[in-house]
Structures are given as structure tokens and as C-alpha cells.
mmCIF file of C-alpha atoms in Angstrom:
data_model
loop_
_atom_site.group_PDB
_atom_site.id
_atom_site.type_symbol
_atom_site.label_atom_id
_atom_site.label_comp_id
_atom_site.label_asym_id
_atom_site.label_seq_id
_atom_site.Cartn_x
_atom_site.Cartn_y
_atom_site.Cartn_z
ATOM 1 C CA UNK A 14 -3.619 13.915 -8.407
ATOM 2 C CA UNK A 15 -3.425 15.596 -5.342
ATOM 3 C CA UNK A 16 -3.606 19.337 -3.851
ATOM 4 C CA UNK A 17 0.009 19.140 -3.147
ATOM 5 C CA UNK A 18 0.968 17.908 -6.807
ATOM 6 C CA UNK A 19 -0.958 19.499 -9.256
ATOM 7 C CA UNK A 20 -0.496 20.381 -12.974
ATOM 8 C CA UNK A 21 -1.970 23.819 -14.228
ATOM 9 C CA UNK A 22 -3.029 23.299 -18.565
ATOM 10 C CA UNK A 23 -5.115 25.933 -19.902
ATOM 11 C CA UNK A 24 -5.122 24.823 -23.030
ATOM 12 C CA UNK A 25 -5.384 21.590 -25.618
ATOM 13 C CA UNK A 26 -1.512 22.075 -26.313
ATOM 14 C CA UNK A 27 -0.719 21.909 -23.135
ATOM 15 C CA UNK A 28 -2.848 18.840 -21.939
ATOM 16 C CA UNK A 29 -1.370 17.082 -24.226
ATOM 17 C CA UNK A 30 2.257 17.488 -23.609
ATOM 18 C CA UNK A 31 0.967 16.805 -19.689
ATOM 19 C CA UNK A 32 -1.018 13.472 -20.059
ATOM 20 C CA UNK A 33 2.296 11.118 -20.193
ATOM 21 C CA UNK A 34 3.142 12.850 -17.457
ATOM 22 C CA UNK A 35 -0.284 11.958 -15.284
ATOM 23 C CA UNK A 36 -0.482 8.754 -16.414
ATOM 24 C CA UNK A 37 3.181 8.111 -15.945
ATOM 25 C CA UNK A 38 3.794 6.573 -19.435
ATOM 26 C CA UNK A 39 3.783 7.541 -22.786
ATOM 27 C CA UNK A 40 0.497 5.458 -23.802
ATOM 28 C CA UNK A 41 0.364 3.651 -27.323
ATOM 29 C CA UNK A 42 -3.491 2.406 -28.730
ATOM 30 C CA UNK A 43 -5.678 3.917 -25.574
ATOM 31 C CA UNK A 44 -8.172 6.555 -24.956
ATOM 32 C CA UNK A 45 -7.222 8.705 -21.696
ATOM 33 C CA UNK A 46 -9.522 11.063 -20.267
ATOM 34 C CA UNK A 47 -8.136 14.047 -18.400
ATOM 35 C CA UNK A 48 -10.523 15.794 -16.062
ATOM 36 C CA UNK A 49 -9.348 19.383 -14.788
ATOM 37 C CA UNK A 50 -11.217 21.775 -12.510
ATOM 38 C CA UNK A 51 -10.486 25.317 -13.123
ATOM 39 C CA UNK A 52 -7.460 24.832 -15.419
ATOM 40 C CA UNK A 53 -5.488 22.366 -13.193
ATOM 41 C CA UNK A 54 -5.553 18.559 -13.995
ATOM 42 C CA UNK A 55 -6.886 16.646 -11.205
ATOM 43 C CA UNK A 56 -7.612 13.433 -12.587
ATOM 44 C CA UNK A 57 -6.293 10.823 -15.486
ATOM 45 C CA UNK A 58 -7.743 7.305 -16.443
ATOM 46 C CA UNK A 59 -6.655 5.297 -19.556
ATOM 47 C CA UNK A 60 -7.876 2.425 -21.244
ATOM 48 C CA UNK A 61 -6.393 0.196 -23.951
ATOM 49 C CA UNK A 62 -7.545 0.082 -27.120
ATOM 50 C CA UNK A 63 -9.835 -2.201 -28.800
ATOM 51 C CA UNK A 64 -12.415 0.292 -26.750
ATOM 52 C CA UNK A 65 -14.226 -0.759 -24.105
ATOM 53 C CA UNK A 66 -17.971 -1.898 -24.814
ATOM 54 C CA UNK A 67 -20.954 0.424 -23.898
ATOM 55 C CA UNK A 68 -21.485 -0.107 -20.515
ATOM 56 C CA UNK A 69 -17.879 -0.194 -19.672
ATOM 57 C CA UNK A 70 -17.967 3.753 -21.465
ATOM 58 C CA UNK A 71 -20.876 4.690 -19.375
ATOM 59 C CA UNK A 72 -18.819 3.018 -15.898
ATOM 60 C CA UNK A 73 -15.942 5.188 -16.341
ATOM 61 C CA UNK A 74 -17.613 8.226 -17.508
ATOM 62 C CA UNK A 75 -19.477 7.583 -14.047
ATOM 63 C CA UNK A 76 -16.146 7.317 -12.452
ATOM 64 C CA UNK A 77 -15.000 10.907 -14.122
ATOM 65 C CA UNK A 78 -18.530 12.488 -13.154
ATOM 66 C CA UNK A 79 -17.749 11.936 -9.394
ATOM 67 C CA UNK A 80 -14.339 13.618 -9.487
ATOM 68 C CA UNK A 81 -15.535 17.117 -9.230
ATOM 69 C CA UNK A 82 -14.590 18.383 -12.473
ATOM 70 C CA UNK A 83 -15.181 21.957 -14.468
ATOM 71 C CA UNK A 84 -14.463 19.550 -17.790
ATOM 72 C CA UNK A 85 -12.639 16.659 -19.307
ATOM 73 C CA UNK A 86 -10.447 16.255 -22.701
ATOM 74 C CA UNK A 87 -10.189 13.182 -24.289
ATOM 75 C CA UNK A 88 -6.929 12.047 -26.211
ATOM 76 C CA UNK A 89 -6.823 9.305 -28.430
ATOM 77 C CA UNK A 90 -3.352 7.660 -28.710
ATOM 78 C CA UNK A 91 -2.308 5.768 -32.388
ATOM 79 C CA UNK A 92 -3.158 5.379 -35.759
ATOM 80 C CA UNK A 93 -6.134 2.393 -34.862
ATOM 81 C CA UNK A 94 -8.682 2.379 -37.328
ATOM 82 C CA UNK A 95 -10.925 1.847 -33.975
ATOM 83 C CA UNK A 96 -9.906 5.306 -32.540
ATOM 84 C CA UNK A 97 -12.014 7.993 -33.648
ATOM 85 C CA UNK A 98 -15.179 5.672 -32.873
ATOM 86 C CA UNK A 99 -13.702 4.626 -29.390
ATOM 87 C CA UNK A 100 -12.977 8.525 -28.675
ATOM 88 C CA UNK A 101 -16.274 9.543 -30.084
ATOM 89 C CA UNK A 102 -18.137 7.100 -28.141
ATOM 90 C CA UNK A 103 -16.325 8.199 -24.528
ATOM 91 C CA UNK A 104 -16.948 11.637 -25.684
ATOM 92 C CA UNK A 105 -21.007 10.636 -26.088
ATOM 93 C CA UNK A 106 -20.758 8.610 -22.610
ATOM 94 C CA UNK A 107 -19.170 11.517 -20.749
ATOM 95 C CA UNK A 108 -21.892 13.878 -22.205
ATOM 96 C CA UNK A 109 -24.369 11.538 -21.481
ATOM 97 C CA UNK A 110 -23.144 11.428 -18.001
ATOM 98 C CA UNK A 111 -23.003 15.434 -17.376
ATOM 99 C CA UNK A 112 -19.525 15.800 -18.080
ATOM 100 C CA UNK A 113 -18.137 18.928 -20.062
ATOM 101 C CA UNK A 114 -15.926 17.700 -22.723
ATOM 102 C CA UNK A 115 -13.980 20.517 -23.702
ATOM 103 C CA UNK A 116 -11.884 18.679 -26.154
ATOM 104 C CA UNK A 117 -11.254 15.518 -28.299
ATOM 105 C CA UNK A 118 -7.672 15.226 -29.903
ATOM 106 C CA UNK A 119 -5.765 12.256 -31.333
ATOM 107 C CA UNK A 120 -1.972 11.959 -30.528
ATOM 108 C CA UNK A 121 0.210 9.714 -32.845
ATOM 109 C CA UNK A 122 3.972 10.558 -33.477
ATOM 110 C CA UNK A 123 4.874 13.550 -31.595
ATOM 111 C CA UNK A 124 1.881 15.457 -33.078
ATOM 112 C CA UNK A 125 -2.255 15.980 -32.257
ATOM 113 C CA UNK A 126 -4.997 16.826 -34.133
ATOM 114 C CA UNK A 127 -8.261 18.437 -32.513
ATOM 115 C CA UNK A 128 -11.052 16.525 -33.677
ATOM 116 C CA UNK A 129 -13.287 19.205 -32.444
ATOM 117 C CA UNK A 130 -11.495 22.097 -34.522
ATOM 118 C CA UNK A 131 -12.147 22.841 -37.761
ATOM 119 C CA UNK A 132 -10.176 26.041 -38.367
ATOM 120 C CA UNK A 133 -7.066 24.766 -41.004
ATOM 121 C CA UNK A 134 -5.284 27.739 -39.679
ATOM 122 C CA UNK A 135 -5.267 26.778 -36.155
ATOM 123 C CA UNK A 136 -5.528 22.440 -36.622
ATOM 124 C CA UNK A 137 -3.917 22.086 -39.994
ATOM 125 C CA UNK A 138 -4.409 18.414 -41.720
ATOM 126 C CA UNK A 139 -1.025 17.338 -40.472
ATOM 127 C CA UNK A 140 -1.268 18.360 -36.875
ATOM 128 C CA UNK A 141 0.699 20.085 -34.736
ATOM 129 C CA UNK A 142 4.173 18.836 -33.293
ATOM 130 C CA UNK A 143 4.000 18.033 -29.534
ATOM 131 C CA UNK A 144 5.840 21.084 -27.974
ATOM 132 C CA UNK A 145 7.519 19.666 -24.638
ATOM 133 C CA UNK A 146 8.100 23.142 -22.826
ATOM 134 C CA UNK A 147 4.634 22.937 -21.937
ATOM 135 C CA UNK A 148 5.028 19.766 -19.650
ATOM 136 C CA UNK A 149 7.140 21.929 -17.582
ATOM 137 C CA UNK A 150 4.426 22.398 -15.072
ATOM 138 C CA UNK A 151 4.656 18.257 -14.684
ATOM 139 C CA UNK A 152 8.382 18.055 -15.031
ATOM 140 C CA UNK A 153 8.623 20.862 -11.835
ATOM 141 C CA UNK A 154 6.412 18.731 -9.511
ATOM 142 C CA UNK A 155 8.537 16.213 -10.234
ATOM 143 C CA UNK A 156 6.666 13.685 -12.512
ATOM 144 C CA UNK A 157 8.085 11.430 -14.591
ATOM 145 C CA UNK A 158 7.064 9.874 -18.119
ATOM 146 C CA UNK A 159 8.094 6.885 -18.920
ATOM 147 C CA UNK A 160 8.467 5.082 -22.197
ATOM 148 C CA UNK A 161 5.936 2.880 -22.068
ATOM 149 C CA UNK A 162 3.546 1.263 -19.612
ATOM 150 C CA UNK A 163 6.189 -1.666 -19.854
ATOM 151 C CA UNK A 164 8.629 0.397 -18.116
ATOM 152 C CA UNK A 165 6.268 0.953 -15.900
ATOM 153 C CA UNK A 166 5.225 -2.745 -14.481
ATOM 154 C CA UNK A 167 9.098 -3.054 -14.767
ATOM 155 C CA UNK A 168 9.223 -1.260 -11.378
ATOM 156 C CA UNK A 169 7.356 -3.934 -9.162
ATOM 157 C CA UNK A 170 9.178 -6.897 -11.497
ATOM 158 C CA UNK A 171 10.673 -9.601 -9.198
ATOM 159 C CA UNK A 172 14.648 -9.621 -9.673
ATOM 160 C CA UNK A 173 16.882 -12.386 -11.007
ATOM 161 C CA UNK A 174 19.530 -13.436 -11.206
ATOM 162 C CA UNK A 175 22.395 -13.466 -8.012
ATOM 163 C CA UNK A 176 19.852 -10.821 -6.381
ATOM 164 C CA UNK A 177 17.543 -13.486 -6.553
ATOM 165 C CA UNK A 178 19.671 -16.312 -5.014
ATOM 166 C CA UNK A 179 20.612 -14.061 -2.019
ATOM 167 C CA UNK A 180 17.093 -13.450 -1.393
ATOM 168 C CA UNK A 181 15.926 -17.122 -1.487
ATOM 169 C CA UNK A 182 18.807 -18.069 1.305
ATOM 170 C CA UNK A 183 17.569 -15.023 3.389
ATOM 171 C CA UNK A 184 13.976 -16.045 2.727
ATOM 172 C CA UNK A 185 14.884 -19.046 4.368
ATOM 173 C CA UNK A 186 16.479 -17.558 7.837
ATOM 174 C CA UNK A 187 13.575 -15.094 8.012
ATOM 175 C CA UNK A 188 10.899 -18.065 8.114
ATOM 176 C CA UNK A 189 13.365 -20.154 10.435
ATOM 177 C CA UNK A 190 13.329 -16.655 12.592
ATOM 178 C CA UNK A 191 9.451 -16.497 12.344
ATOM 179 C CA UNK A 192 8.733 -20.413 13.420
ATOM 180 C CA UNK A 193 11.465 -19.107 16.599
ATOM 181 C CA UNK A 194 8.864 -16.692 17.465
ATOM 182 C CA UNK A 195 5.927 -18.610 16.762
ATOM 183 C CA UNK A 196 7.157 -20.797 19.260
ATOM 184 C CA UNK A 197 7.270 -18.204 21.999
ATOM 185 C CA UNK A 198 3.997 -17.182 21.002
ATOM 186 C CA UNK A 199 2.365 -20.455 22.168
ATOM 187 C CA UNK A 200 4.579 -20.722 25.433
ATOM 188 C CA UNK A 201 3.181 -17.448 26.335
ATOM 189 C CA UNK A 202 -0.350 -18.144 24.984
ATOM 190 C CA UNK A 203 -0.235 -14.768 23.501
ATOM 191 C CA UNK A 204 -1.432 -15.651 20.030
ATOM 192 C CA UNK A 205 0.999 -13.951 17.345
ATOM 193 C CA UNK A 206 1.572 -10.868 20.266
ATOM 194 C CA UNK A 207 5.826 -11.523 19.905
ATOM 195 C CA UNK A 208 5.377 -11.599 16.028
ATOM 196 C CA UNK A 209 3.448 -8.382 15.551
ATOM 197 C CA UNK A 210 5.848 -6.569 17.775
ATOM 198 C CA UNK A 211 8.927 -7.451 15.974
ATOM 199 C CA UNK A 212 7.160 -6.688 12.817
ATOM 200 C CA UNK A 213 5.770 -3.246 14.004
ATOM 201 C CA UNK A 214 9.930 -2.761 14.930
ATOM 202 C CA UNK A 215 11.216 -4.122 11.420
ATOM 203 C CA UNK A 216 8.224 -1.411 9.761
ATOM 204 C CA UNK A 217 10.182 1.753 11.864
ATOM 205 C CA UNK A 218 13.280 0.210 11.544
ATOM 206 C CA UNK A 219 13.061 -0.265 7.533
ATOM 207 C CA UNK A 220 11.283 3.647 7.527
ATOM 208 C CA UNK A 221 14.425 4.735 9.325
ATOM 209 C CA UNK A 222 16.579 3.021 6.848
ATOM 210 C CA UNK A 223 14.104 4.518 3.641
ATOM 211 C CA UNK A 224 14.309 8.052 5.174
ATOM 212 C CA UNK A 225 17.950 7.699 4.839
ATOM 213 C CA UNK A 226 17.773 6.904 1.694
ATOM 214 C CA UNK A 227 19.495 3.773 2.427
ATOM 215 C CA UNK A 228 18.668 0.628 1.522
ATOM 216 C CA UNK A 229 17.740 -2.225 3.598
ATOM 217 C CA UNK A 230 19.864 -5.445 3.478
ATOM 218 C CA UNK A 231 18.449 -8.813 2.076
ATOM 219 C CA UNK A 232 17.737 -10.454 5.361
ATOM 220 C CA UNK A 233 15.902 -7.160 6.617
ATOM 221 C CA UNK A 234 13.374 -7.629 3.491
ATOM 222 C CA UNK A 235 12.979 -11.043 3.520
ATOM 223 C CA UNK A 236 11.887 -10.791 7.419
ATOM 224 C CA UNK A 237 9.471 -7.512 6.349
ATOM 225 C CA UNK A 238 7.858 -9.541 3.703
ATOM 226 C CA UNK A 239 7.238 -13.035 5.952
ATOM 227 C CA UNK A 240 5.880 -10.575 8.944
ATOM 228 C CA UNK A 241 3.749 -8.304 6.464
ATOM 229 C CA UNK A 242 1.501 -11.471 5.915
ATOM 230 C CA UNK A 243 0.474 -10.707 9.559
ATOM 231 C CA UNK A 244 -2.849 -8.428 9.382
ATOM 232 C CA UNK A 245 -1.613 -6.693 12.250
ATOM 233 C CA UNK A 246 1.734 -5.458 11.010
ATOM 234 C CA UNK A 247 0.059 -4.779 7.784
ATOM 235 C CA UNK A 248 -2.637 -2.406 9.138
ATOM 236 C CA UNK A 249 0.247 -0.944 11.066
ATOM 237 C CA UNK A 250 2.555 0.063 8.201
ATOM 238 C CA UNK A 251 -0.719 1.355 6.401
ATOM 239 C CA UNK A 252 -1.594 3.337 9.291
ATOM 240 C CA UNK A 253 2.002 5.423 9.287
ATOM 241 C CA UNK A 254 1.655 6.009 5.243
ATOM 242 C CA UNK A 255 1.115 9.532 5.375
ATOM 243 C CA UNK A 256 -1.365 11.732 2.868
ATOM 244 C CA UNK A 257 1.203 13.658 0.162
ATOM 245 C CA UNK A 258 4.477 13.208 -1.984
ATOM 246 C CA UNK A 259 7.116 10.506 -0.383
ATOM 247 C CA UNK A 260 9.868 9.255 -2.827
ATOM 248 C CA UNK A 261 11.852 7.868 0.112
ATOM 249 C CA UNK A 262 8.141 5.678 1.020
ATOM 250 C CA UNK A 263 7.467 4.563 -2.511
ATOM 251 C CA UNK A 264 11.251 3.936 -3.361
ATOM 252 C CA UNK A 265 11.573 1.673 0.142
ATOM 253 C CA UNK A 266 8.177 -0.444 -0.504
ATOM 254 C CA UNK A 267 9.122 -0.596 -4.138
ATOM 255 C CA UNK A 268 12.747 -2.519 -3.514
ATOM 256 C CA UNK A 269 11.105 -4.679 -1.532
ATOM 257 C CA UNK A 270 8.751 -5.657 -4.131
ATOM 258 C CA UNK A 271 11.061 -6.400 -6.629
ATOM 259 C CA UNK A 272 13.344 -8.287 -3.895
ATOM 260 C CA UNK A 273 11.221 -10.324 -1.678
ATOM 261 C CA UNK A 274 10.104 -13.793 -2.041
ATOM 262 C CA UNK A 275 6.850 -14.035 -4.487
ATOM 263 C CA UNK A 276 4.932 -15.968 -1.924
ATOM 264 C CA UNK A 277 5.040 -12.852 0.577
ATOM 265 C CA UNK A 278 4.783 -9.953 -2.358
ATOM 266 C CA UNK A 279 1.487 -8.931 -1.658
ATOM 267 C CA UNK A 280 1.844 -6.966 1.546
ATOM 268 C CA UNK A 281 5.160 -4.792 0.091
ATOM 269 C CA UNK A 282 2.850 -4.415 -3.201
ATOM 270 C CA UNK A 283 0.344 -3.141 -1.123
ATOM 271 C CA UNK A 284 2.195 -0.878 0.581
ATOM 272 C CA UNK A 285 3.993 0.837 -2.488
ATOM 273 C CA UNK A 286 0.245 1.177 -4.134
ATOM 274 C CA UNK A 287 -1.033 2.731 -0.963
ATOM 275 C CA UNK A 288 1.885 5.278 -0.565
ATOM 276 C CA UNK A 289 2.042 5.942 -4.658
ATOM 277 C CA UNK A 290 -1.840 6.347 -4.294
ATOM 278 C CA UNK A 291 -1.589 9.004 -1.291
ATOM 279 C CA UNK A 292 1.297 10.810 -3.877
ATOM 280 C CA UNK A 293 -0.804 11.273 -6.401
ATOM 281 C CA UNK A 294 0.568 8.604 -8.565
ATOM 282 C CA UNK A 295 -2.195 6.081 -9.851
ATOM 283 C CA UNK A 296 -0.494 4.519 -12.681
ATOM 284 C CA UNK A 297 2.231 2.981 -10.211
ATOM 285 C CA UNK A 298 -0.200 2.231 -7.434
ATOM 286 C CA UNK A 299 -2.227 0.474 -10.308
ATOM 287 C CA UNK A 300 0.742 -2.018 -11.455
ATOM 288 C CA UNK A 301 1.605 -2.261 -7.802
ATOM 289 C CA UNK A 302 -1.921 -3.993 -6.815
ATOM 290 C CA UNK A 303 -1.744 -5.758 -10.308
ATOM 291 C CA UNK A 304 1.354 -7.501 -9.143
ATOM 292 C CA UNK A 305 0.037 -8.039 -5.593
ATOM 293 C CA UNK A 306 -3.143 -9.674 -7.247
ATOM 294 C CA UNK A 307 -0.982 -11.606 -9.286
ATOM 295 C CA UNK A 308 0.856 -13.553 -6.852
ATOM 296 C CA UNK A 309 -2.151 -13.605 -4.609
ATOM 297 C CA UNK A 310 -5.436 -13.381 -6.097
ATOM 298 C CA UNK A 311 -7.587 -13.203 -2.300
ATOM 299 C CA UNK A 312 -5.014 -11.107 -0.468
ATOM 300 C CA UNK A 313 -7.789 -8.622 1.239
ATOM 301 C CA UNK A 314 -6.395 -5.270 1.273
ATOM 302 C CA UNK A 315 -4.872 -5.700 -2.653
ATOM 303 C CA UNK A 316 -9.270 -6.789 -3.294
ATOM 304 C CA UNK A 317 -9.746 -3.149 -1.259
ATOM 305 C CA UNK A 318 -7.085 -1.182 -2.852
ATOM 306 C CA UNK A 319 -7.958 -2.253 -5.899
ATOM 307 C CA UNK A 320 -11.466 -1.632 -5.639
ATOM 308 C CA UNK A 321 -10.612 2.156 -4.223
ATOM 309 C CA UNK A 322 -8.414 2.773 -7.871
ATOM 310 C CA UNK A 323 -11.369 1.246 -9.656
ATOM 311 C CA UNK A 324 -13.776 3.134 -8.611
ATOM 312 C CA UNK A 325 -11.443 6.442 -9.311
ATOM 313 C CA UNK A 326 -11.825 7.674 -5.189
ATOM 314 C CA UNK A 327 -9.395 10.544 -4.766
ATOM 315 C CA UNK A 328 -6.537 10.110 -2.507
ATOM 316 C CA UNK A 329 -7.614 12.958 -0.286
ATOM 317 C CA UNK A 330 -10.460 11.778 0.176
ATOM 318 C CA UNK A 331 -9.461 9.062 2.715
ATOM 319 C CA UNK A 332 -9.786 9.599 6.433
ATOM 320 C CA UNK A 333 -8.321 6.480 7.627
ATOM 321 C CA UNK A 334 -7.951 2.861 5.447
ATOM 322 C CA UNK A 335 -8.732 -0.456 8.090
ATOM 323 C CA UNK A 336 -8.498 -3.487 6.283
ATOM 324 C CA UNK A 337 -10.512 -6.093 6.715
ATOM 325 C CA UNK A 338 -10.466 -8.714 9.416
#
């Protein structure tokens, strides 16, 4: 999360009407851990279920120990016969760690039950429905839940179809424009200098058409993807994501995921995770490098971006991101 898009819960209830929201999915089998300092949610990590072994526990509890927390809850999602032993055991790591757990609730079928509450009256055997007026804090910041985390990777999913016969012929013209320019480059002995300028051009040009909320034609993506696997345009666009909420950003980077040529993916993947990651919003930035990874396993800024959500760093705790050279 970040200051600018925050969620207030004061209560059990009320975290867990809020966790699909911070997540961005309504999770199925998986143990989430919600940290909040001083009643607002600040931070949310999930894992699948089977749980993780004990030193993977004891990493992520290490992960939630450096996020400046008052205290954590952890939610169990399904009916798993594994559950109450996976949430008891991140509920020992986290403790082990230094980390308050103020809560430990299991969520299957729009109801929870408090595993740390005893009182019938106030946790009765069959739980307590799921009351969705208390997501409003999430809903008002504009977060969105989504059915399931397959929804979610749907959002960086290549297209098909016609879309994706348009985009091969314009794939095409954008690396016939590129070997143009590459050309130029060694009559003038400047070593990639004519690429990286039109490249910088297409990143303000494609902003312009994003801010708009426009979007850009299928011969403008193709020719950002085949210049984004220049460093230098890369490191460029990076450079102008700014820290905060911007749809129009994430929403630009994210069509041209979906529409570009898998071969050049990576850098438009990158550049969605970065700007969903400076938003606040982890669980797209996450499927973002995922699919970046995917389609190219070395690409070094998806290896650094992915090692920044790993290790759980805050978005606003970045000064400045230069990729390696």
C-alpha cells in the first residue's frame, strides 16, 4: 500500500471484508497475512496452500517484520484439511519473528471464524457472514476485487485472435523501421544514439496518448515494444513513472502487454509492474513480472523487480530505480 491509498480496519470484521480488496482477488486455499500500523492496512502477502515449509514461514514472517507494523492478522482461505496447521504455523513464525499477531481467522463461503475467540456469543460455531459495507474504505480508494487470481493474470494475457494478426503484421514494419535506424546508427558511428531518441519520443508520445485516455494504435505498440528492448529507453520510461495512483499509466503499459509481440513483452511487463508497484498495487505488479519472466527468464530489470516484490520493499521507499547495465 501506499500513503496516498490506504485502507483504515479497526477490527477482525473489517479486515476481512478488506483483504480481497489488498490483494486484488478473492483468494481460494492460501494463507494471507495483513500487516496494519495503527489501524490502517499497509501491507498484504499471500501464499497458496499446501503451506509453505518452515523456513519459507520464517522468510516471509521476516519480510512482514521489516514493514513497520503495530500488528498482523492472518486469514486462512478454504475448507483444506492443511489450514489450521498452515495458519497456526505462520502465526508461530510471525511470533517468533517479533510480530504482533492480533488475529487468526479462517474465511470459507462468505463467512469467518476467529480461531483466536472463544466467546460463542461473539464467534458462534457457524461463523459470521462476510458483511461487505465494511470494504467501503477499499471500494472509495478505488480498489478492485476480483474473482479470482485467474482474473487477475488475465490482465497481462497476450490477445488472440484478429487482434493478434494485426499485431504480428505491425510487428513486422516496426522491426523493418528499427533495422532503418540501425542503419543510420552505423553511418553516423553513434552506436544506437538515433534508436534511443525515437524511443524516448514514442515513450512521451504513447504517455500523451495514455493521459488521454486514448489508446495507442497497433503500429505505435509494436514500435514501443521492439525499442523498449533498448536499456536506454527502458531506464527512460522507468525514470518518468511517478510515486502514487496512475490508472491512465497502468491501463497504457497494460494494453501493451496484452498486444505486443511475446518476444518484446518484457519491457511493457516491466513497466506496468513498476507503475502498479508505485500505486500501491502488488498483486498486479506481481503477475506483471511473472509474465515478463515468462517470456524472458534473464530480462534484468524483471530479475530486479522481482527481487524488490520478493523481498516485500515498500513502494515509498524507492528514491530512484537504475537498472542494471
Amino acid at each position: 500500500m501506499t500513503p496516498d491509498c490506504s485502507i483504515t480496519a479497526r477490527s477482525s470484521a473489517a479486515i476481512v471484508a478488506a483483504t480481497p480488496y489488498v490483494i486484488g482477488f478473492h483468494p481460494t486455499d492460501s494463507v494471507v497475512v495483513i500487516g496494519l500500523a495503527n489501524g490502517m492496512i499497509t501491507f498484504g502477502m499471500r501464499c497458496d496452500l499446501p503451506s509453505p515449509a518452515d523456513d519459507d514461514d520464517a522468510g516471509i514472517a521476516g519480510i512482514v517484520l521489516r514493514q513497520r507494523l503495530t500488528h498482523a492478522v492472518v486469514l486462512g482461505y478454504g475448507r483444506s484439511e492443511e489450514l489450521p496447521l498452515a495458519v497456526a504455523r505462520m502465526c508461530a513464525a510471525l511470533d517468533r519473528a517479533g510480530v504482533l499477531v492480533a488475529d487468526a481467522v479462517r474465511v470459507a463461503e462468505g463467512r469467518w471464524w476467529s480461531y483466536c475467540c472463544t466467546d460463542r456469543a461473539c464467534c458462534p460455531p457457524e461463523g459470521r457472514p462476510i458483511d461487505p459495507g465494511l470494504a467501503a474504505p477499499a471500494v472509495y480508494q478505488g480498489r478492485v476485487a476480483l474473482p479470482d487470481r485467474k482474473a487477475l493474470v488475465a490482465r497481462v494475457a497476450p490477445v488472440r485472435g484478429a487482434a493478434r494478426k494485426q499485431m504480428t503484421a505491425a510487428t513486422e514494419r516496426a522491426r523493418d523501421r528499427l533495422t532503418d535506424l540501425r542503419a543510420n546508427d552505423l553511418d553516423a558511428v553513434r552506436s544506437g544514439g538515433w534508436v534511443r531518441r525515437a524511443g524516448r519520443r514514442a515513450i512521451r508520445e504513447a504517455e500523451v496518448t495514455g493521459r488521454a485516455g486514448a489508446v495507442p494504435t497497433a503500429d505505435e505498440v509494436a514500435w514501443l515494444g521492439v525499442v523498449l528492448m533498448e536499456k536506454g529507453v527502458l531506464g527512460y520510461a522507468l525514470d518518468r513513472t511517478e510515486h502514487g495512483k496512475q490508472d491512465w499509466r497502468i491501463a497504457l503499459w497494460a494494453d501493451a502487454v496484452r498486444r505486443v509481440d511475446r518476444a518484446y513483452a518484457a519491457g511493457p511487463a516491466c513497466l506496468l509492474a513498476f507503475a502498479a508497484w508505485r500505486s500501491g498495487d502488488g498483486a498486479l505488479a506481481r503477475v506483471a513480472i511473472d509474465r515478463a519472466l515468462r517470456d524472458d527468464p534473464e530480462h534484468h530489470t524483471a530479475v530486479l523487480l522481482d527481487d524488490l516484490l520478493r523481498a516485500g520493499v515498500p513502494p515509498d521507499a524507492l528514491v530512484r530505480l537504475a537498472p542494471p547495465a
